[in-house]
Amino acid sequence: MTVLGYVTPVRFKANQHNNDPQTTCNTIMDSKLYGHVQRTLSGQRTTNTYGVGQWIPSDQKVLDKWLTNLITEVKIKSKDKLELLLVLHPPAEDEDTARAETQPVVANGKEEDLGLHPPVQELLKAIISDPKIYMFFHQMFQQQYTELPHISERTKISSWQLMIILIDYIMTTAPEYSKAGLVSFPINAILNWPMATTAGFAAFLDDKVNTLFKSILNYWGKFLSSSASCYVLNENPRHGWFGEDAMQAMPNFDQEFKCKPNEKHYGFTSWDDFFTREFRDGIRPVESPDDDSIVANACESAPYQISTAVKHRDFFWIKHQRYSLDFILNMSDLAKQFYGGTVYQAFLRATSYHRFHSPVSGTIYKTELVDGSYYSATHDIQDDPASPNMSRGYIAQVAARGIIYIQADNPDIGLMCFVSIGMSEVSSNEITVEEKDKVKKGDQLGMFHFGGSTYLLIFRPEVNIKFDTRGQMPGLDTENIPVKSKIATVHPAI
């Protein structure tokens, strides 16, 4: 451990789950990789992540107020739906005080009368017909009060019934801008505390639950890709994407991005069209385009973590979130080439450019889209007010993601891998290249849709690579490094 700048060796003994010999754990300065690096029991070295990044809401009270206002608005505008659902399926009693007998429900109506959007109707159907899902969704809202005492003063969604009506309401709304950050992702705000519970952890790793939420997010995505979503592309000073607050977060917007400021909605045809906007020609040129030893930044992003000696399988769910290459790469045989290699992870902000580009020149070897979780966060962190903000390493193994293998022209790099990882409301990792395509460094590989995101660059153990994080310690409080600029230099193998 590090104390006032001094490095104190800490000796650990191998436990019954680890066959490694007794290992010394030091915090060291690595000359190969930037930053303080901690060597774990497994031999994997991981940069310390610390502090609060800009994805964390700037003011928790703002989020509470936003969620309270949403609940109030829905209780007014969807009053009949909520009342009928509560009659059809009254909120369950607390498990500790549940009575042996309950009164039969008498209701003048049925689920079909609720008029829910189709995928939300399917989620409701699953909750009331699948015993496992019913148990999960009952318990996750109850456990907010028993497992998370530190959020006693926070605004919470009280039941799955209210959750259903809130999600249904969101299906025809687009994210407004807010300095608070997370409220740009309203479903995440609804599920933030339930997903931190024991039942929530289980629920959002369940394949059936994730299939249901994938359908919901794809349905919402159609709205966000329609002209009806343009209503948030306005100049409202606090909540418009072209208002004063948003423009402070995106300075020089009309000079940097392709848009038509004199036209309605700046010429964008939908909220997603705005979200996946392109830079103007000449903005973000490729640094050292003809030097194959220079690796370009794949996204407009901030460095989060650098790990070396990454294992094929490791404890990715613990607080330190060690990477597991087999799971990240969906049990591909190609993963073996990266055992013991290096992983660089960075994250994008809501206001960032959301297309991704090739970090090297070469040939697309293989691509793969992997279904996964949307609202799962590590259970070892239960105080994240913007979950899965603090679980970025964890979600690399379980979240929906796109995998692109590139055979680099530089033999000192060889086969490398780019992994796009969707977070929360992200329902699509779109890959725009195909196998055998030739790409130049900086060429587009694809884009994220509808929300926050993170990504990995994975290199083989033979690659002698040194990262340039612009003097920043990787973590959640780092600043963006421009896309296509130098992120690393590869030297001949030692």
Coordinates of C-alpha atoms in Angstrom, one line a residue:
M1 CA 0.0 0.0 0.0
T2 CA 1.1 3.6 -0.5
V3 CA 1.4 5.9 2.4
L4 CA 2.3 9.6 1.8
G5 CA 4.2 8.7 -1.3
Y6 CA 6.1 5.8 0.3
V7 CA 5.7 2.3 -1.0
T8 CA 5.0 -0.3 1.8
P9 CA 5.2 -4.0 0.8
V10 CA 2.2 -6.0 1.9
R11 CA 2.5 -9.8 2.1
F12 CA -0.5 -12.0 1.3
K13 CA -0.9 -15.7 1.8
A14 CA -2.6 -17.8 -0.9
N15 CA -6.0 -18.9 0.2
Q16 CA -7.9 -22.1 -0.5
H17 CA -9.2 -20.7 -3.7
N18 CA -5.9 -19.7 -5.1
N19 CA -3.0 -22.0 -5.8
D20 CA -0.5 -19.1 -6.3
P21 CA 2.4 -19.1 -3.9
Q22 CA 2.7 -16.5 -1.2
T23 CA 3.0 -13.2 -3.1
T24 CA 4.2 -9.8 -2.3
C25 CA 1.9 -7.0 -3.4
N26 CA 3.5 -3.6 -4.1
T27 CA 2.3 -0.3 -5.5
I28 CA 5.0 0.6 -8.0
M29 CA 5.7 3.1 -10.8
D30 CA 5.9 1.1 -14.0
S31 CA 8.2 2.4 -16.7
K32 CA 6.4 0.6 -19.4
L33 CA 2.9 1.8 -18.6
Y34 CA 2.0 5.3 -17.3
G35 CA 0.6 5.6 -13.8
H36 CA 0.8 3.9 -10.4
V37 CA 0.3 0.2 -10.9
Q38 CA -0.8 -2.4 -8.4
R39 CA 0.4 -5.9 -8.8
T40 CA -2.4 -8.3 -7.6
L41 CA -2.1 -11.8 -6.3
S42 CA -2.7 -13.2 -9.8
G43 CA 0.3 -11.2 -11.2
Q44 CA -2.1 -8.9 -13.1
R45 CA -1.1 -5.3 -12.7
T46 CA -3.9 -2.7 -12.6
T47 CA -3.9 1.0 -12.3
N48 CA -5.6 2.4 -9.3
T49 CA -9.0 4.0 -10.1
Y50 CA -10.1 6.7 -7.7
G51 CA -12.1 9.8 -7.4
V52 CA -15.4 10.7 -9.0
G53 CA -15.6 11.0 -12.7
Q54 CA -17.9 13.4 -14.6
W55 CA -20.4 10.6 -15.2
I56 CA -21.2 10.8 -11.5
P57 CA -24.0 13.4 -11.0
S58 CA -22.7 16.7 -9.9
D59 CA -25.4 17.0 -7.3
Q60 CA -27.3 14.0 -5.8
K61 CA -30.1 16.4 -4.7
V62 CA -30.7 17.3 -8.4
L63 CA -31.1 13.7 -9.3
D64 CA -33.5 13.1 -6.4
K65 CA -35.5 16.1 -7.5
W66 CA -35.6 14.9 -11.1
L67 CA -36.8 11.5 -10.1
T68 CA -39.4 12.9 -7.8
N69 CA -40.7 15.2 -10.5
L70 CA -40.8 12.2 -13.0
I71 CA -42.8 10.2 -10.5
T72 CA -45.2 13.1 -9.9
E73 CA -45.6 13.7 -13.6
V74 CA -46.3 10.0 -14.3
K75 CA -48.8 9.7 -11.4
I76 CA -50.7 12.6 -13.1
K77 CA -50.4 11.7 -16.8
S78 CA -50.6 7.9 -16.4
K79 CA -52.9 8.0 -13.4
D80 CA -55.4 5.5 -14.8
K81 CA -52.8 3.0 -15.8
L82 CA -51.0 3.1 -12.5
E83 CA -54.3 2.8 -10.5
L84 CA -55.5 -0.2 -12.6
L85 CA -52.1 -1.9 -12.3
L86 CA -52.1 -1.5 -8.5
V87 CA -55.6 -2.9 -8.4
L88 CA -54.7 -5.9 -10.6
H89 CA -51.4 -6.5 -8.7
P90 CA -51.3 -4.7 -5.4
P91 CA -47.8 -4.1 -4.0
A92 CA -46.7 -7.1 -1.9
E93 CA -46.3 -6.9 1.8
D94 CA -42.9 -6.9 3.4
E95 CA -41.7 -10.5 3.6
D96 CA -41.2 -10.3 7.3
T97 CA -44.8 -9.3 8.0
A98 CA -46.6 -11.2 5.2
R99 CA -49.8 -12.7 6.3
A100 CA -50.5 -16.4 5.8
E101 CA -53.7 -15.6 3.9
T102 CA -54.4 -12.8 1.5
Q103 CA -57.6 -11.4 0.1
P104 CA -58.5 -12.2 -3.5
V105 CA -58.1 -9.4 -6.0
V106 CA -61.3 -8.0 -7.5
A107 CA -60.7 -5.7 -10.4
N108 CA -62.7 -4.2 -13.2
G109 CA -60.1 -4.7 -15.9
K110 CA -57.2 -6.8 -17.1
E111 CA -53.6 -6.3 -18.1
E112 CA -54.5 -5.7 -21.7
D113 CA -56.6 -2.7 -20.7
L114 CA -53.4 -0.9 -19.4
G115 CA -52.5 0.0 -23.0
L116 CA -48.7 -0.5 -22.3
H117 CA -46.2 -0.3 -25.1
P118 CA -45.7 -3.9 -26.4
P119 CA -42.2 -4.7 -24.9
V120 CA -43.2 -3.2 -21.6
Q121 CA -46.3 -5.3 -21.7
E122 CA -44.0 -8.4 -22.2
L123 CA -42.0 -7.4 -19.1
L124 CA -45.1 -7.1 -17.0
K125 CA -46.3 -10.5 -18.3
A126 CA -42.9 -12.1 -17.4
I127 CA -43.0 -10.6 -13.9
I128 CA -46.5 -11.9 -13.1
S129 CA -46.0 -15.3 -14.8
D130 CA -42.4 -16.4 -14.2
P131 CA -41.8 -17.2 -10.5
K132 CA -38.1 -16.5 -10.6
I133 CA -38.6 -13.1 -12.2
Y134 CA -41.5 -12.3 -9.9
M135 CA -39.3 -13.0 -6.9
F136 CA -36.4 -10.9 -8.2
F137 CA -38.6 -7.9 -9.0
H138 CA -40.4 -8.1 -5.7
Q139 CA -37.2 -8.5 -3.7
M140 CA -35.1 -5.9 -5.4
F141 CA -37.4 -3.1 -4.5
Q142 CA -37.9 -4.4 -0.9
Q143 CA -34.1 -4.8 -0.4
Q144 CA -33.5 -1.2 -1.2
Y145 CA -34.7 -0.5 2.4
T146 CA -32.9 -3.4 4.1
E147 CA -29.6 -3.8 2.3
L148 CA -28.9 -0.1 1.4
P149 CA -29.3 1.9 4.6
H150 CA -27.0 4.6 3.3
I151 CA -29.6 5.7 0.7
S152 CA -32.4 6.2 3.2
E153 CA -32.7 9.8 2.3
R154 CA -32.5 9.2 -1.5
T155 CA -35.5 9.1 -3.8
K156 CA -36.4 5.6 -4.7
I157 CA -38.9 3.7 -6.8
S158 CA -41.1 1.9 -4.3
S159 CA -42.3 -1.1 -6.3
W160 CA -42.1 -2.9 -9.6
Q161 CA -45.6 -1.7 -10.4
L162 CA -44.5 1.9 -10.4
M163 CA -41.3 0.9 -12.4
I164 CA -43.5 -0.6 -15.1
I165 CA -45.5 2.6 -15.6
L166 CA -42.4 4.8 -15.4
I167 CA -40.7 2.8 -18.1
D168 CA -43.8 2.8 -20.3
Y169 CA -44.0 6.6 -20.0
I170 CA -40.3 6.9 -21.0
M171 CA -40.9 5.1 -24.3
T172 CA -42.1 8.3 -26.0
T173 CA -39.7 10.7 -24.4
A174 CA -36.1 11.7 -25.3
P175 CA -33.3 12.4 -22.9
E176 CA -33.1 16.1 -22.0
Y177 CA -29.7 17.6 -21.3
S178 CA -28.9 18.0 -17.6
K179 CA -25.7 18.9 -15.7
A180 CA -26.7 16.1 -13.3
G181 CA -25.6 13.6 -16.0
L182 CA -27.5 10.4 -15.2
V183 CA -30.9 11.8 -15.9
S184 CA -30.0 11.7 -19.5
F185 CA -30.5 8.0 -19.0
P186 CA -33.9 7.7 -17.2
I187 CA -34.3 3.9 -17.1
N188 CA -30.9 3.8 -15.4
A189 CA -32.1 6.4 -12.9
I190 CA -35.2 4.2 -12.1
L191 CA -33.2 1.0 -11.6
N192 CA -30.0 2.5 -10.0
W193 CA -30.7 1.4 -6.4
P194 CA -32.7 -1.8 -7.2
M195 CA -29.8 -3.1 -9.3
A196 CA -27.4 -2.7 -6.3
T197 CA -29.4 -5.2 -4.2
T198 CA -28.8 -8.9 -4.0
A199 CA -32.0 -9.6 -6.0
G200 CA -31.2 -6.9 -8.5
F201 CA -27.7 -8.4 -9.1
A202 CA -29.3 -11.7 -9.9
A203 CA -32.1 -10.3 -12.0
F204 CA -30.0 -8.2 -14.3
L205 CA -27.7 -11.2 -15.1
D206 CA -30.7 -13.3 -16.0
D207 CA -30.9 -14.1 -19.8
K208 CA -34.6 -13.7 -19.9
V209 CA -34.6 -10.4 -18.1
N210 CA -31.9 -9.1 -20.4
T211 CA -33.8 -10.2 -23.5
L212 CA -36.9 -8.3 -22.2
F213 CA -34.9 -5.2 -21.6
K214 CA -33.2 -5.5 -25.0
S215 CA -36.6 -5.4 -26.6
I216 CA -37.6 -2.4 -24.5
L217 CA -34.4 -0.5 -25.4
N218 CA -34.7 -1.4 -29.1
Y219 CA -38.3 -0.2 -29.1
W220 CA -37.3 3.1 -27.4
G221 CA -34.4 3.3 -29.9
K222 CA -36.9 3.5 -32.7
F223 CA -38.5 6.5 -31.1
L224 CA -35.1 8.1 -30.5
S225 CA -34.4 7.6 -34.2
S226 CA -37.6 9.3 -35.2
S227 CA -38.4 12.9 -35.8
A228 CA -40.6 12.9 -32.8
S229 CA -37.5 12.8 -30.6
C230 CA -36.3 16.2 -31.9
Y231 CA -38.3 18.1 -29.3
V232 CA -35.3 18.0 -26.9
L233 CA -33.0 19.5 -29.6
N234 CA -33.8 23.0 -28.6
E235 CA -32.2 26.1 -26.9
N236 CA -33.8 25.8 -23.5
P237 CA -30.9 27.1 -21.3
R238 CA -31.1 24.3 -18.7
H239 CA -32.4 21.3 -20.6
G240 CA -32.1 21.8 -24.3
W241 CA -29.2 20.2 -26.1
F242 CA -28.4 23.5 -27.8
G243 CA -29.0 25.6 -24.6
E244 CA -26.6 27.5 -22.5
D245 CA -25.6 24.6 -20.1
A246 CA -25.2 22.1 -23.0
M247 CA -23.1 24.5 -25.1
Q248 CA -20.8 25.1 -22.1
A249 CA -20.2 21.3 -22.0
M250 CA -19.8 21.2 -25.8
P251 CA -18.0 24.5 -26.7
N252 CA -17.5 25.3 -30.4
F253 CA -20.2 22.8 -31.3
D254 CA -21.2 24.3 -34.6
Q255 CA -17.5 24.7 -35.7
E256 CA -16.5 21.2 -34.7
F257 CA -19.5 19.1 -35.7
K258 CA -21.4 18.7 -39.0
C259 CA -24.7 20.6 -38.4
K260 CA -26.8 23.5 -39.7
P261 CA -27.2 26.0 -36.9
N262 CA -29.7 28.1 -39.0
E263 CA -32.1 25.3 -39.4
K264 CA -34.6 23.8 -37.0
H265 CA -32.9 21.3 -34.6
Y266 CA -29.5 22.3 -36.2
G267 CA -30.5 20.2 -39.1
F268 CA -30.6 16.9 -37.1
T269 CA -33.4 14.5 -38.0
S270 CA -33.7 12.8 -34.6
W271 CA -32.1 12.6 -31.2
D272 CA -30.0 9.6 -32.3
D273 CA -28.9 11.5 -35.4
F274 CA -27.6 14.2 -33.1
F275 CA -26.0 11.7 -30.7
T276 CA -24.1 10.0 -33.5
R277 CA -23.0 13.3 -35.1
E278 CA -19.8 13.5 -37.1
F279 CA -16.9 15.9 -36.8
R280 CA -16.4 18.4 -39.6
D281 CA -13.7 17.6 -42.2
G282 CA -10.3 18.6 -40.8
I283 CA -11.4 18.2 -37.2
R284 CA -9.5 15.5 -35.3
P285 CA -6.9 14.6 -37.9
V286 CA -5.0 11.3 -37.5
E287 CA -1.8 11.8 -35.6
S288 CA 1.3 10.2 -37.4
P289 CA -0.9 8.5 -40.0
D290 CA 2.1 6.8 -41.7
D291 CA 3.9 5.7 -38.6
D292 CA 2.7 2.2 -37.7
S293 CA 4.4 2.4 -34.3
I294 CA 1.9 5.0 -33.1
V295 CA -1.5 3.7 -31.9
A296 CA -4.4 6.1 -32.3
N297 CA -7.1 6.8 -29.7
A298 CA -10.1 4.9 -30.9
C299 CA -12.7 7.2 -29.3
E300 CA -13.0 10.7 -28.0
S301 CA -12.5 9.3 -24.5
A302 CA -10.8 9.5 -21.1
P303 CA -8.4 6.9 -19.8
Y304 CA -9.9 4.6 -17.1
Q305 CA -7.6 1.7 -16.6
I306 CA -4.5 -0.1 -17.9
S307 CA -3.8 -3.7 -17.0
T308 CA -1.0 -6.0 -17.9
A309 CA -0.5 -9.8 -17.4
V310 CA -4.2 -10.2 -17.8
K311 CA -5.4 -13.7 -17.2
H312 CA -7.8 -15.9 -19.2
R313 CA -10.2 -16.1 -16.2
D314 CA -10.1 -14.0 -13.0
F315 CA -12.4 -12.5 -10.4
F316 CA -14.0 -9.8 -12.5
W317 CA -16.9 -9.3 -10.1
I318 CA -14.8 -8.2 -7.1
K319 CA -14.2 -4.6 -6.2
H320 CA -10.9 -4.5 -8.1
Q321 CA -12.7 -5.9 -11.2
R322 CA -9.8 -8.0 -12.7
Y323 CA -10.3 -8.6 -16.4
S324 CA -11.0 -12.1 -17.7
L325 CA -10.1 -12.4 -21.4
D326 CA -12.1 -15.6 -22.1
F327 CA -15.3 -13.9 -21.0
I328 CA -14.6 -10.5 -22.6
L329 CA -14.0 -12.2 -25.9
N330 CA -17.0 -14.5 -25.5
M331 CA -15.0 -17.7 -25.2
S332 CA -13.4 -17.3 -28.6
D333 CA -10.4 -19.4 -29.4
L334 CA -8.6 -16.2 -30.4
A335 CA -8.6 -15.1 -26.8
K336 CA -5.6 -17.5 -26.2
Q337 CA -3.4 -15.2 -28.2
F338 CA -4.0 -12.4 -25.7
Y339 CA -3.4 -14.4 -22.4
G340 CA -1.0 -12.4 -20.3
G341 CA -1.4 -9.4 -22.5
T342 CA -2.4 -5.7 -22.0
V343 CA -5.8 -4.2 -21.7
Y344 CA -6.4 -0.4 -22.0
Q345 CA -9.9 0.8 -21.1
A346 CA -11.4 4.3 -21.6
F347 CA -14.8 5.8 -21.3
L348 CA -17.0 8.3 -23.2
R349 CA -19.2 11.0 -21.8
A350 CA -22.8 11.8 -22.8
T351 CA -21.6 14.9 -24.6
S352 CA -18.7 13.2 -26.4
Y353 CA -18.4 12.1 -30.0
H354 CA -19.7 8.5 -30.1
R355 CA -18.2 6.9 -33.2
F356 CA -15.2 4.7 -32.9
H357 CA -12.2 4.4 -35.2
S358 CA -9.4 2.0 -36.0
P359 CA -6.4 2.5 -33.7
V360 CA -4.0 0.9 -36.2
S361 CA -3.7 0.3 -40.0
G362 CA -4.4 -3.3 -41.0
T363 CA -7.1 -5.8 -42.0
I364 CA -10.3 -6.7 -40.2
Y365 CA -9.8 -10.3 -39.1
K366 CA -13.2 -10.9 -37.4
T367 CA -16.1 -9.1 -35.9
E368 CA -18.7 -10.3 -33.4
L369 CA -21.7 -8.7 -31.6
V370 CA -22.4 -10.2 -28.2
D371 CA -25.7 -10.0 -26.3
G372 CA -25.3 -9.3 -22.6
S373 CA -26.5 -7.4 -19.7
Y374 CA -27.8 -3.8 -19.7
Y375 CA -28.2 -2.9 -16.0
S376 CA -25.8 -5.2 -14.2
A377 CA -23.2 -3.7 -11.8
T378 CA -20.8 -5.5 -9.5
H379 CA -22.4 -6.4 -6.2
D380 CA -19.2 -5.4 -4.4
I381 CA -20.0 -1.7 -4.9
Q382 CA -23.4 -0.7 -3.5
D383 CA -22.9 3.0 -3.1
D384 CA -22.6 4.1 -6.8
P385 CA -25.2 6.9 -7.4
A386 CA -24.7 6.5 -11.1
S387 CA -24.3 2.7 -11.5
P388 CA -22.7 1.1 -13.4
N389 CA -20.3 4.0 -13.4
M390 CA -18.0 2.4 -10.9
S391 CA -18.4 -1.0 -12.5
R392 CA -16.7 -0.4 -15.9
G393 CA -14.2 -3.1 -15.5
Y394 CA -16.9 -5.6 -14.5
I395 CA -19.2 -4.9 -17.3
A396 CA -16.5 -5.7 -19.9
Q397 CA -17.3 -9.3 -19.2
V398 CA -21.1 -9.2 -19.0
A399 CA -22.5 -6.3 -21.0
A400 CA -23.7 -6.1 -24.6
R401 CA -20.6 -5.5 -26.7
G402 CA -19.0 -5.4 -30.1
I403 CA -15.7 -7.2 -30.8
I404 CA -13.4 -6.3 -33.7
Y405 CA -10.2 -8.2 -34.3
I406 CA -7.6 -6.3 -36.4
Q407 CA -4.5 -7.8 -37.9
A408 CA -2.2 -4.8 -37.8
D409 CA 0.2 -4.0 -40.6
N410 CA 2.9 -3.5 -37.9
P411 CA 4.3 -7.0 -37.1
D412 CA 5.3 -5.7 -33.6
I413 CA 1.5 -5.4 -32.9
G414 CA 0.1 -8.4 -34.9
L415 CA -3.4 -9.3 -34.0
M416 CA -5.1 -6.8 -31.6
C417 CA -8.7 -6.3 -30.5
F418 CA -11.1 -3.4 -30.0
V419 CA -14.1 -4.1 -27.8
S420 CA -17.0 -1.6 -27.7
I421 CA -19.1 -2.0 -24.5
G422 CA -22.6 -0.6 -24.1
M423 CA -23.6 0.9 -20.8
S424 CA -27.2 1.2 -19.4
E425 CA -29.4 2.8 -22.1
V426 CA -27.0 1.8 -24.9
S427 CA -29.0 -0.7 -27.0
S428 CA -26.7 -0.9 -29.9
N429 CA -23.0 -1.3 -30.6
E430 CA -23.0 -0.8 -34.4
I431 CA -20.1 -2.2 -36.3
T432 CA -19.7 -0.7 -39.8
V433 CA -16.7 -2.8 -41.1
E434 CA -16.6 -6.4 -42.3
E435 CA -14.2 -9.3 -42.2
K436 CA -11.2 -8.8 -44.7
D437 CA -11.8 -5.0 -45.0
K438 CA -8.6 -3.0 -45.2
V439 CA -8.6 -0.1 -42.7
K440 CA -6.2 2.8 -42.3
K441 CA -5.5 4.2 -38.9
G442 CA -8.4 6.5 -38.0
D443 CA -10.9 4.9 -40.3
Q444 CA -14.4 4.5 -38.8
L445 CA -15.2 1.1 -37.3
G446 CA -18.6 1.8 -35.9
M447 CA -20.6 3.8 -33.4
F448 CA -22.5 3.7 -30.1
H449 CA -26.2 4.5 -30.0
F450 CA -28.4 6.0 -27.3
G451 CA -26.1 6.3 -24.2
G452 CA -22.9 6.2 -22.3
S453 CA -20.2 3.8 -23.3
T454 CA -16.7 2.4 -22.7
Y455 CA -14.3 0.4 -24.7
L456 CA -11.1 -1.8 -24.5
L457 CA -8.0 -2.1 -26.6
I458 CA -6.4 -5.5 -26.1
F459 CA -2.8 -6.4 -27.1
R460 CA -0.9 -9.7 -27.1
P461 CA 1.7 -10.2 -24.3
E462 CA 4.6 -9.9 -26.9
V463 CA 3.6 -6.3 -27.7
N464 CA 6.0 -3.8 -26.1
I465 CA 3.6 -0.9 -25.7
K466 CA 3.9 2.4 -23.7
F467 CA 0.7 4.5 -23.2
D468 CA 0.5 8.3 -23.3
T469 CA -2.4 9.4 -21.1
R470 CA -1.3 13.0 -21.2
G471 CA 0.1 13.0 -17.7
Q472 CA -3.2 11.8 -16.2
M473 CA -3.5 8.9 -13.7
P474 CA -6.2 6.7 -15.3
G475 CA -9.4 6.7 -13.4
L476 CA -12.9 8.2 -13.3
D477 CA -11.8 11.8 -13.0
T478 CA -9.7 12.0 -16.2
E479 CA -10.2 14.3 -19.2
N480 CA -10.9 13.3 -22.8
I481 CA -8.0 12.6 -25.1
P482 CA -9.0 13.5 -28.7
V483 CA -10.0 10.7 -31.0
K484 CA -7.3 9.7 -33.6
S485 CA -4.5 11.3 -31.6
K486 CA -1.7 9.2 -30.2
I487 CA -2.6 7.0 -27.3
A488 CA 0.4 4.7 -27.3
T489 CA 3.7 3.8 -28.9
V490 CA 4.8 0.3 -29.8
H491 CA 8.4 -0.6 -29.7
P492 CA 10.1 -3.7 -31.1
A493 CA 9.8 -6.7 -28.8
I494 CA 12.5 -6.9 -26.2

